PDB file of C-alpha atoms and ligand atoms in Angstrom:
ATOM      1  CA  UNK A   1      66.021 283.417 270.708  1.00 72.00           C
ATOM      2  CA  UNK A   2      65.694 286.838 272.178  1.00 89.00           C
ATOM      3  CA  UNK A   3      67.208 290.287 271.185  1.00 93.00           C
ATOM      4  CA  UNK A   4      69.818 292.016 273.010  1.00 96.00           C
ATOM      5  CA  UNK A   5      69.840 295.696 273.554  1.00 96.00           C
ATOM      6  CA  UNK A   6      73.093 297.549 274.262  1.00 96.00           C
ATOM      7  CA  UNK A   7      73.482 299.739 276.266  1.00 95.00           C
ATOM      8  CA  UNK A   8      71.202 297.720 278.559  1.00 92.00           C
ATOM      9  CA  UNK A   9      69.784 300.757 280.148  1.00 84.00           C
ATOM     10  CA  UNK A  10      66.652 300.764 282.186  1.00 84.00           C
ATOM     11  CA  UNK A  11      64.108 303.575 281.807  1.00 84.00           C
ATOM     12  CA  UNK A  12      63.821 303.955 285.545  1.00 81.00           C
ATOM     13  CA  UNK A  13      67.725 304.755 285.633  1.00 82.00           C
ATOM     14  CA  UNK A  14      67.057 307.439 282.934  1.00 82.00           C
ATOM     15  CA  UNK A  15      64.475 309.634 284.550  1.00 77.00           C
ATOM     16  CA  UNK A  16      64.964 313.148 283.669  1.00 77.00           C
ATOM     17  CA  UNK A  17      63.506 316.256 285.429  1.00 80.00           C
ATOM     18  CA  UNK A  18      63.091 318.629 282.494  1.00 87.00           C
ATOM     19  CA  UNK A  19      60.842 317.217 279.531  1.00 91.00           C
ATOM     20  CA  UNK A  20      62.669 317.320 276.127  1.00 94.00           C
ATOM     21  CA  UNK A  21      60.945 319.007 273.330  1.00 96.00           C
ATOM     22  CA  UNK A  22      61.094 316.872 270.401  1.00 98.00           C
ATOM     23  CA  UNK A  23      60.424 317.532 266.564  1.00 98.00           C
ATOM     24  CA  UNK A  24      59.701 314.341 264.713  1.00 98.00           C
ATOM     25  CA  UNK A  25      59.988 313.880 260.891  1.00 98.00           C
ATOM     26  CA  UNK A  26      58.760 310.512 259.390  1.00 98.00           C
ATOM     27  CA  UNK A  27      57.621 309.476 255.832  1.00 96.00           C
ATOM     28  CA  UNK A  28      55.595 306.270 256.269  1.00 92.00           C
ATOM     29  CA  UNK A  29      53.464 304.321 258.578  1.00 94.00           C
ATOM     30  CA  UNK A  30      54.744 306.071 261.685  1.00 97.00           C
ATOM     31  CA  UNK A  31      54.893 303.021 264.255  1.00 98.00           C
ATOM     32  CA  UNK A  32      58.360 304.628 265.729  1.00 98.00           C
ATOM     33  CA  UNK A  33      56.439 307.965 266.018  1.00 98.00           C
ATOM     34  CA  UNK A  34      53.624 306.183 267.883  1.00 98.00           C
ATOM     35  CA  UNK A  35      56.266 304.401 270.053  1.00 98.00           C
ATOM     36  CA  UNK A  36      57.508 307.743 271.339  1.00 98.00           C
ATOM     37  CA  UNK A  37      54.288 308.986 271.924  1.00 98.00           C
ATOM     38  CA  UNK A  38      53.071 306.142 273.876  1.00 97.00           C
ATOM     39  CA  UNK A  39      56.436 306.047 275.871  1.00 96.00           C
ATOM     40  CA  UNK A  40      55.479 309.718 276.758  1.00 96.00           C
ATOM     41  CA  UNK A  41      51.885 308.855 277.741  1.00 96.00           C
ATOM     42  CA  UNK A  42      52.984 305.822 279.653  1.00 94.00           C
ATOM     43  CA  UNK A  43      55.335 307.923 281.738  1.00 92.00           C
ATOM     44  CA  UNK A  44      58.491 306.029 280.631  1.00 92.00           C
ATOM     45  CA  UNK A  45      59.685 309.217 278.798  1.00 93.00           C
ATOM     46  CA  UNK A  46      59.841 312.647 279.913  1.00 92.00           C
ATOM     47  CA  UNK A  47      59.450 314.513 276.649  1.00 95.00           C
ATOM     48  CA  UNK A  48      56.851 316.162 274.530  1.00 97.00           C
ATOM     49  CA  UNK A  49      56.444 315.885 270.812  1.00 98.00           C
ATOM     50  CA  UNK A  50      55.972 319.596 269.770  1.00 98.00           C
ATOM     51  CA  UNK A  51      55.225 318.789 266.086  1.00 98.00           C
ATOM     52  CA  UNK A  52      55.484 316.248 263.436  1.00 98.00           C
ATOM     53  CA  UNK A  53      56.700 316.841 259.881  1.00 98.00           C
ATOM     54  CA  UNK A  54      55.743 314.361 257.153  1.00 98.00           C
ATOM     55  CA  UNK A  55      56.759 314.723 253.602  1.00 97.00           C
ATOM     56  CA  UNK A  56      54.314 312.149 251.891  1.00 95.00           C
ATOM     57  CA  UNK A  57      50.501 313.408 251.665  1.00 94.00           C
ATOM     58  CA  UNK A  58      49.633 309.502 251.918  1.00 93.00           C
ATOM     59  CA  UNK A  59      51.797 308.613 254.741  1.00 92.00           C
ATOM     60  CA  UNK A  60      49.627 307.065 257.612  1.00 96.00           C
ATOM     61  CA  UNK A  61      51.754 308.664 260.229  1.00 97.00           C
ATOM     62  CA  UNK A  62      49.276 311.571 259.547  1.00 96.00           C
ATOM     63  CA  UNK A  63      46.341 309.880 261.114  1.00 96.00           C
ATOM     64  CA  UNK A  64      48.334 308.487 263.831  1.00 97.00           C
ATOM     65  CA  UNK A  65      49.282 312.136 265.065  1.00 97.00           C
ATOM     66  CA  UNK A  66      45.739 313.291 264.386  1.00 96.00           C
ATOM     67  CA  UNK A  67      44.486 310.365 266.987  1.00 97.00           C
ATOM     68  CA  UNK A  68      47.160 311.454 269.530  1.00 97.00           C
ATOM     69  CA  UNK A  69      46.261 315.037 269.191  1.00 97.00           C
ATOM     70  CA  UNK A  70      49.930 315.936 267.996  1.00 98.00           C
ATOM     71  CA  UNK A  71      50.372 318.679 265.456  1.00 98.00           C
ATOM     72  CA  UNK A  72      51.373 317.536 262.168  1.00 98.00           C
ATOM     73  CA  UNK A  73      52.719 319.553 259.194  1.00 98.00           C
ATOM     74  CA  UNK A  74      53.047 318.462 255.748  1.00 98.00           C
ATOM     75  CA  UNK A  75      56.206 319.638 253.887  1.00 98.00           C
ATOM     76  CA  UNK A  76      55.977 317.775 250.497  1.00 96.00           C
ATOM     77  CA  UNK A  77      59.564 317.394 249.303  1.00 95.00           C
ATOM     78  CA  UNK A  78      58.002 317.767 245.564  1.00 95.00           C
ATOM     79  CA  UNK A  79      57.271 321.576 246.462  1.00 96.00           C
ATOM     80  CA  UNK A  80      60.848 322.388 246.979  1.00 96.00           C
ATOM     81  CA  UNK A  81      63.400 323.256 244.559  1.00 96.00           C
ATOM     82  CA  UNK A  82      66.369 321.631 246.515  1.00 97.00           C
ATOM     83  CA  UNK A  83      67.046 319.559 249.504  1.00 97.00           C
ATOM     84  CA  UNK A  84      68.263 322.682 251.241  1.00 97.00           C
ATOM     85  CA  UNK A  85      65.146 324.573 250.658  1.00 98.00           C
ATOM     86  CA  UNK A  86      63.063 321.651 252.168  1.00 98.00           C
ATOM     87  CA  UNK A  87      65.427 321.611 255.094  1.00 98.00           C
ATOM     88  CA  UNK A  88      65.246 325.423 255.635  1.00 98.00           C
ATOM     89  CA  UNK A  89      61.298 324.842 255.784  1.00 98.00           C
ATOM     90  CA  UNK A  90      61.765 322.050 258.239  1.00 98.00           C
ATOM     91  CA  UNK A  91      63.969 324.193 260.610  1.00 98.00           C
ATOM     92  CA  UNK A  92      61.472 327.054 260.634  1.00 98.00           C
ATOM     93  CA  UNK A  93      58.718 324.733 261.649  1.00 98.00           C
ATOM     94  CA  UNK A  94      60.933 323.230 264.351  1.00 98.00           C
ATOM     95  CA  UNK A  95      62.117 326.568 265.687  1.00 98.00           C
ATOM     96  CA  UNK A  96      58.724 328.017 265.783  1.00 98.00           C
ATOM     97  CA  UNK A  97      57.640 325.080 268.018  1.00 98.00           C
ATOM     98  CA  UNK A  98      60.618 325.307 270.264  1.00 98.00           C
ATOM     99  CA  UNK A  99      61.946 322.116 269.261  1.00 98.00           C
ATOM    100  CA  UNK A 100      65.340 321.071 271.094  1.00 96.00           C
ATOM    101  CA  UNK A 101      66.020 317.480 269.506  1.00 97.00           C
ATOM    102  CA  UNK A 102      64.872 316.343 266.079  1.00 98.00           C
ATOM    103  CA  UNK A 103      64.219 312.497 265.603  1.00 98.00           C
ATOM    104  CA  UNK A 104      64.083 311.082 262.269  1.00 98.00           C
ATOM    105  CA  UNK A 105      61.619 308.220 262.829  1.00 97.00           C
ATOM    106  CA  UNK A 106      61.684 306.860 259.164  1.00 95.00           C
ATOM    107  CA  UNK A 107      62.433 310.009 257.167  1.00 96.00           C
ATOM    108  CA  UNK A 108      63.298 308.800 253.814  1.00 93.00           C
ATOM    109  CA  UNK A 109      64.948 311.705 252.491  1.00 94.00           C
ATOM    110  CA  UNK A 110      68.643 312.909 252.645  1.00 93.00           C
ATOM    111  CA  UNK A 111      68.941 315.723 254.797  1.00 95.00           C
ATOM    112  CA  UNK A 112      71.602 318.498 254.527  1.00 96.00           C
ATOM    113  CA  UNK A 113      73.840 320.648 256.641  1.00 96.00           C
ATOM    114  CA  UNK A 114      70.998 323.472 256.857  1.00 97.00           C
ATOM    115  CA  UNK A 115      69.247 321.159 259.448  1.00 97.00           C
ATOM    116  CA  UNK A 116      72.238 320.040 261.021  1.00 96.00           C
ATOM    117  CA  UNK A 117      73.737 323.330 261.521  1.00 97.00           C
ATOM    118  CA  UNK A 118      70.364 324.514 262.932  1.00 98.00           C
ATOM    119  CA  UNK A 119      70.358 321.491 265.550  1.00 97.00           C
ATOM    120  CA  UNK A 120      74.073 320.413 265.897  1.00 94.00           C
ATOM    121  CA  UNK A 121      74.347 317.243 267.537  1.00 92.00           C
ATOM    122  CA  UNK A 122      70.767 317.171 268.249  1.00 95.00           C
ATOM    123  CA  UNK A 123      69.456 315.049 265.304  1.00 97.00           C
ATOM    124  CA  UNK A 124      68.931 311.390 265.846  1.00 97.00           C
ATOM    125  CA  UNK A 125      68.033 308.744 263.206  1.00 97.00           C
ATOM    126  CA  UNK A 126      66.804 304.999 263.489  1.00 97.00           C
ATOM    127  CA  UNK A 127      68.022 302.369 261.031  1.00 97.00           C
ATOM    128  CA  UNK A 128      66.854 298.684 260.609  1.00 98.00           C
ATOM    129  CA  UNK A 129      70.536 297.231 260.768  1.00 98.00           C
ATOM    130  CA  UNK A 130      73.371 297.190 263.089  1.00 98.00           C
ATOM    131  CA  UNK A 131      75.322 300.089 261.785  1.00 97.00           C
ATOM    132  CA  UNK A 132      77.821 300.466 260.166  1.00 97.00           C
ATOM    133  CA  UNK A 133      76.538 297.365 258.210  1.00 98.00           C
ATOM    134  CA  UNK A 134      73.774 297.729 255.758  1.00 98.00           C
ATOM    135  CA  UNK A 135      73.405 301.375 255.236  1.00 96.00           C
ATOM    136  CA  UNK A 136      71.021 302.896 252.835  1.00 93.00           C
ATOM    137  CA  UNK A 137      67.654 301.593 251.639  1.00 92.00           C
ATOM    138  CA  UNK A 138      66.392 298.000 251.866  1.00 95.00           C
ATOM    139  CA  UNK A 139      68.769 297.311 254.958  1.00 97.00           C
ATOM    140  CA  UNK A 140      66.619 294.270 255.880  1.00 98.00           C
ATOM    141  CA  UNK A 141      66.841 292.814 252.217  1.00 98.00           C
ATOM    142  CA  UNK A 142      70.623 293.590 252.423  1.00 98.00           C
ATOM    143  CA  UNK A 143      71.079 291.494 255.629  1.00 98.00           C
ATOM    144  CA  UNK A 144      69.151 288.654 254.117  1.00 98.00           C
ATOM    145  CA  UNK A 145      70.951 288.533 250.859  1.00 98.00           C
ATOM    146  CA  UNK A 146      74.464 288.816 252.750  1.00 98.00           C
ATOM    147  CA  UNK A 147      73.212 285.628 254.882  1.00 97.00           C
ATOM    148  CA  UNK A 148      74.340 286.951 258.063  1.00 98.00           C
ATOM    149  CA  UNK A 149      73.002 285.359 261.281  1.00 98.00           C
ATOM    150  CA  UNK A 150      72.153 288.428 263.243  1.00 98.00           C
ATOM    151  CA  UNK A 151      71.155 291.979 262.200  1.00 98.00           C
ATOM    152  CA  UNK A 152      69.008 294.370 264.286  1.00 98.00           C
ATOM    153  CA  UNK A 153      68.544 298.191 264.407  1.00 98.00           C
ATOM    154  CA  UNK A 154      70.404 301.144 265.493  1.00 98.00           C
ATOM    155  CA  UNK A 155      69.596 304.651 266.933  1.00 98.00           C
ATOM    156  CA  UNK A 156      72.545 307.273 266.069  1.00 97.00           C
ATOM    157  CA  UNK A 157      73.433 310.750 266.116  1.00 96.00           C
ATOM    158  CA  UNK A 158      73.132 312.050 262.475  1.00 95.00           C
ATOM    159  CA  UNK A 159      76.183 313.460 260.500  1.00 91.00           C
ATOM    160  CA  UNK A 160      76.296 314.311 256.827  1.00 84.00           C
ATOM    161  CA  UNK A 161      76.740 310.732 255.340  1.00 83.00           C
ATOM    162  CA  UNK A 162      73.848 308.652 255.000  1.00 82.00           C
ATOM    163  CA  UNK A 163      73.227 306.471 258.153  1.00 86.00           C
ATOM    164  CA  UNK A 164      76.331 307.515 259.725  1.00 88.00           C
ATOM    165  CA  UNK A 165      77.135 309.149 263.038  1.00 93.00           C
ATOM    166  CA  UNK A 166      78.027 308.116 266.615  1.00 95.00           C
ATOM    167  CA  UNK A 167      76.017 305.216 267.824  1.00 97.00           C
ATOM    168  CA  UNK A 168      73.657 305.676 270.920  1.00 96.00           C
ATOM    169  CA  UNK A 169      72.033 302.330 271.250  1.00 97.00           C
ATOM    170  CA  UNK A 170      71.382 299.040 269.252  1.00 98.00           C
ATOM    171  CA  UNK A 171      69.388 295.975 269.340  1.00 98.00           C
ATOM    172  CA  UNK A 172      70.783 292.785 267.988  1.00 98.00           C
ATOM    173  CA  UNK A 173      67.952 290.443 266.328  1.00 98.00           C
ATOM    174  CA  UNK A 174      68.750 286.848 265.252  1.00 98.00           C
ATOM    175  CA  UNK A 175      67.959 285.924 261.795  1.00 98.00           C
ATOM    176  CA  UNK A 176      65.779 282.871 261.714  1.00 97.00           C
ATOM    177  CA  UNK A 177      65.575 279.963 259.119  1.00 96.00           C
ATOM    178  CA  UNK A 178      62.820 280.922 256.417  1.00 96.00           C
ATOM    179  CA  UNK A 179      62.842 284.669 257.413  1.00 98.00           C
ATOM    180  CA  UNK A 180      61.454 286.947 254.746  1.00 98.00           C
ATOM    181  CA  UNK A 181      62.140 290.691 254.478  1.00 98.00           C
ATOM    182  CA  UNK A 182      58.582 290.983 256.004  1.00 98.00           C
ATOM    183  CA  UNK A 183      58.913 288.591 258.949  1.00 98.00           C
ATOM    184  CA  UNK A 184      62.407 289.839 259.982  1.00 98.00           C
ATOM    185  CA  UNK A 185      61.630 293.588 259.759  1.00 98.00           C
ATOM    186  CA  UNK A 186      58.398 293.097 261.905  1.00 97.00           C
ATOM    187  CA  UNK A 187      60.619 291.550 264.671  1.00 98.00           C
ATOM    188  CA  UNK A 188      63.319 294.334 264.058  1.00 98.00           C
ATOM    189  CA  UNK A 189      60.435 297.055 264.462  1.00 98.00           C
ATOM    190  CA  UNK A 190      59.623 295.499 267.810  1.00 98.00           C
ATOM    191  CA  UNK A 191      63.108 296.379 268.901  1.00 98.00           C
ATOM    192  CA  UNK A 192      63.093 299.931 267.071  1.00 98.00           C
ATOM    193  CA  UNK A 193      60.219 300.955 269.353  1.00 98.00           C
ATOM    194  CA  UNK A 194      62.150 299.734 272.360  1.00 97.00           C
ATOM    195  CA  UNK A 195      65.513 301.360 271.546  1.00 97.00           C
ATOM    196  CA  UNK A 196      63.930 304.593 270.177  1.00 98.00           C
ATOM    197  CA  UNK A 197      62.307 305.136 273.552  1.00 96.00           C
ATOM    198  CA  UNK A 198      65.503 304.391 275.357  1.00 96.00           C
ATOM    199  CA  UNK A 199      67.639 306.518 273.142  1.00 96.00           C
ATOM    200  CA  UNK A 200      65.613 309.545 273.898  1.00 96.00           C
ATOM    201  CA  UNK A 201      65.556 308.787 277.509  1.00 93.00           C
ATOM    202  CA  UNK A 202      69.304 308.519 277.279  1.00 92.00           C
ATOM    203  CA  UNK A 203      69.585 311.977 275.919  1.00 89.00           C
ATOM    204  CA  UNK A 204      67.135 313.619 278.114  1.00 85.00           C
ATOM    205  CA  UNK A 205      69.053 312.042 280.985  1.00 84.00           C
ATOM    206  CA  UNK A 206      72.465 313.396 279.838  1.00 80.00           C
ATOM    207  CA  UNK A 207      70.970 316.872 279.228  1.00 76.00           C
ATOM    208  CA  UNK A 208      69.563 317.209 282.800  1.00 69.00           C
TER     209      UNK A 208
HETATM  210  C1  GRF B   1      61.951 301.918 260.155  1.00 64.82           C
HETATM  211  O1  GRF B   1      62.272 300.613 260.027  1.00 64.82           O
HETATM  212  C2  GRF B   1      63.062 302.562 260.239  1.00 64.82           C
HETATM  213  O2  GRF B   1      64.215 301.869 260.749  1.00 64.82           O
HETATM  214  C3  GRF B   1      63.370 303.006 258.924  1.00 64.82           C
HETATM  215  O3  GRF B   1      62.159 303.281 258.336  1.00 64.82           O
HETATM  216  C4  GRF B   1      61.137 302.359 259.027  1.00 64.82           C
HETATM  217  C5  GRF B   1      60.096 303.249 259.425  1.00 64.82           C
HETATM  218  O4  GRF B   1      59.025 302.719 260.116  1.00 64.82           O
HETATM  219  N1  GRF B   1      64.402 304.200 258.811  1.00 64.82           N
HETATM  220  P1  GRF B   1      57.775 303.401 260.705  1.00 64.82           P
HETATM  221  O5  GRF B   1      57.148 304.344 259.710  1.00 64.82           O
HETATM  222  O6  GRF B   1      58.322 303.925 262.197  1.00 64.82           O
HETATM  223  O7  GRF B   1      56.890 302.309 261.071  1.00 64.82           O
END
C-alpha cells in the first residue's frame, strides 16, 4: 500500500529561476533538514540554506549541518527569559543571514508573533499527521490510539496556534496491522522528506 501526496506536483513542474534563501529551525535528529539539503545538492530544489538554528545542544542536526558545510547556530531556549526573547534572537540571526523563508523542521518550541511578524506568511512547519487531526506532540501515537486507518504528514504555513495555518501539501500514509509508533513514524518520515522538498519548491515557484 503506497502513500498519496496531494497536490501531486512534480519537481520538474516547479523549477524556479531565483534561489530561495532559507533559514531552518530544528530541535532533533534533523532528517528533514538533511532532506532539504540533499534536495538542493541534487538540483531538485533551487534554494540555499543560509543558516540552521537549533535549540538543543545535543541535537544531532548539528553534526548533519557540519558535514554539509552549513552554518549552525545554537540558541538554547534555557538561556532566554521568555519565548519572545528567544524569537527575537532567532529573527536577528535570520535577518543577518538574509533569510527569506523560515522552515520549522522539527522545531519543538512554541513560536510567537515576534517571529511571525518578522516573516509574515513566510514560516512553514512540518507535522506528522494529516492536519487538522492530531495536533501537538505525539501525533503518531495519537493516530494509533484513535485506531484510524490512515494518517500521514503535512507541511503548512504557520499561524499563532499550534500546528495550525493553511495547508500546502500532505501525504496520506496507511496504518498497517501491528504498527508501532516507531514503525509508523519511520514510514511517515519517508513521506515528510518528499513533501518538505515539494513544499519549498512550490513556494519558490509561486514567488518567481
Ligand atoms: C518530524 O516527524 C516532524 O514532523 C516533527 O518532528 C520530527 C522531526 O524529525 N515536527 P527530524 O528531526 O527532521 O528527523
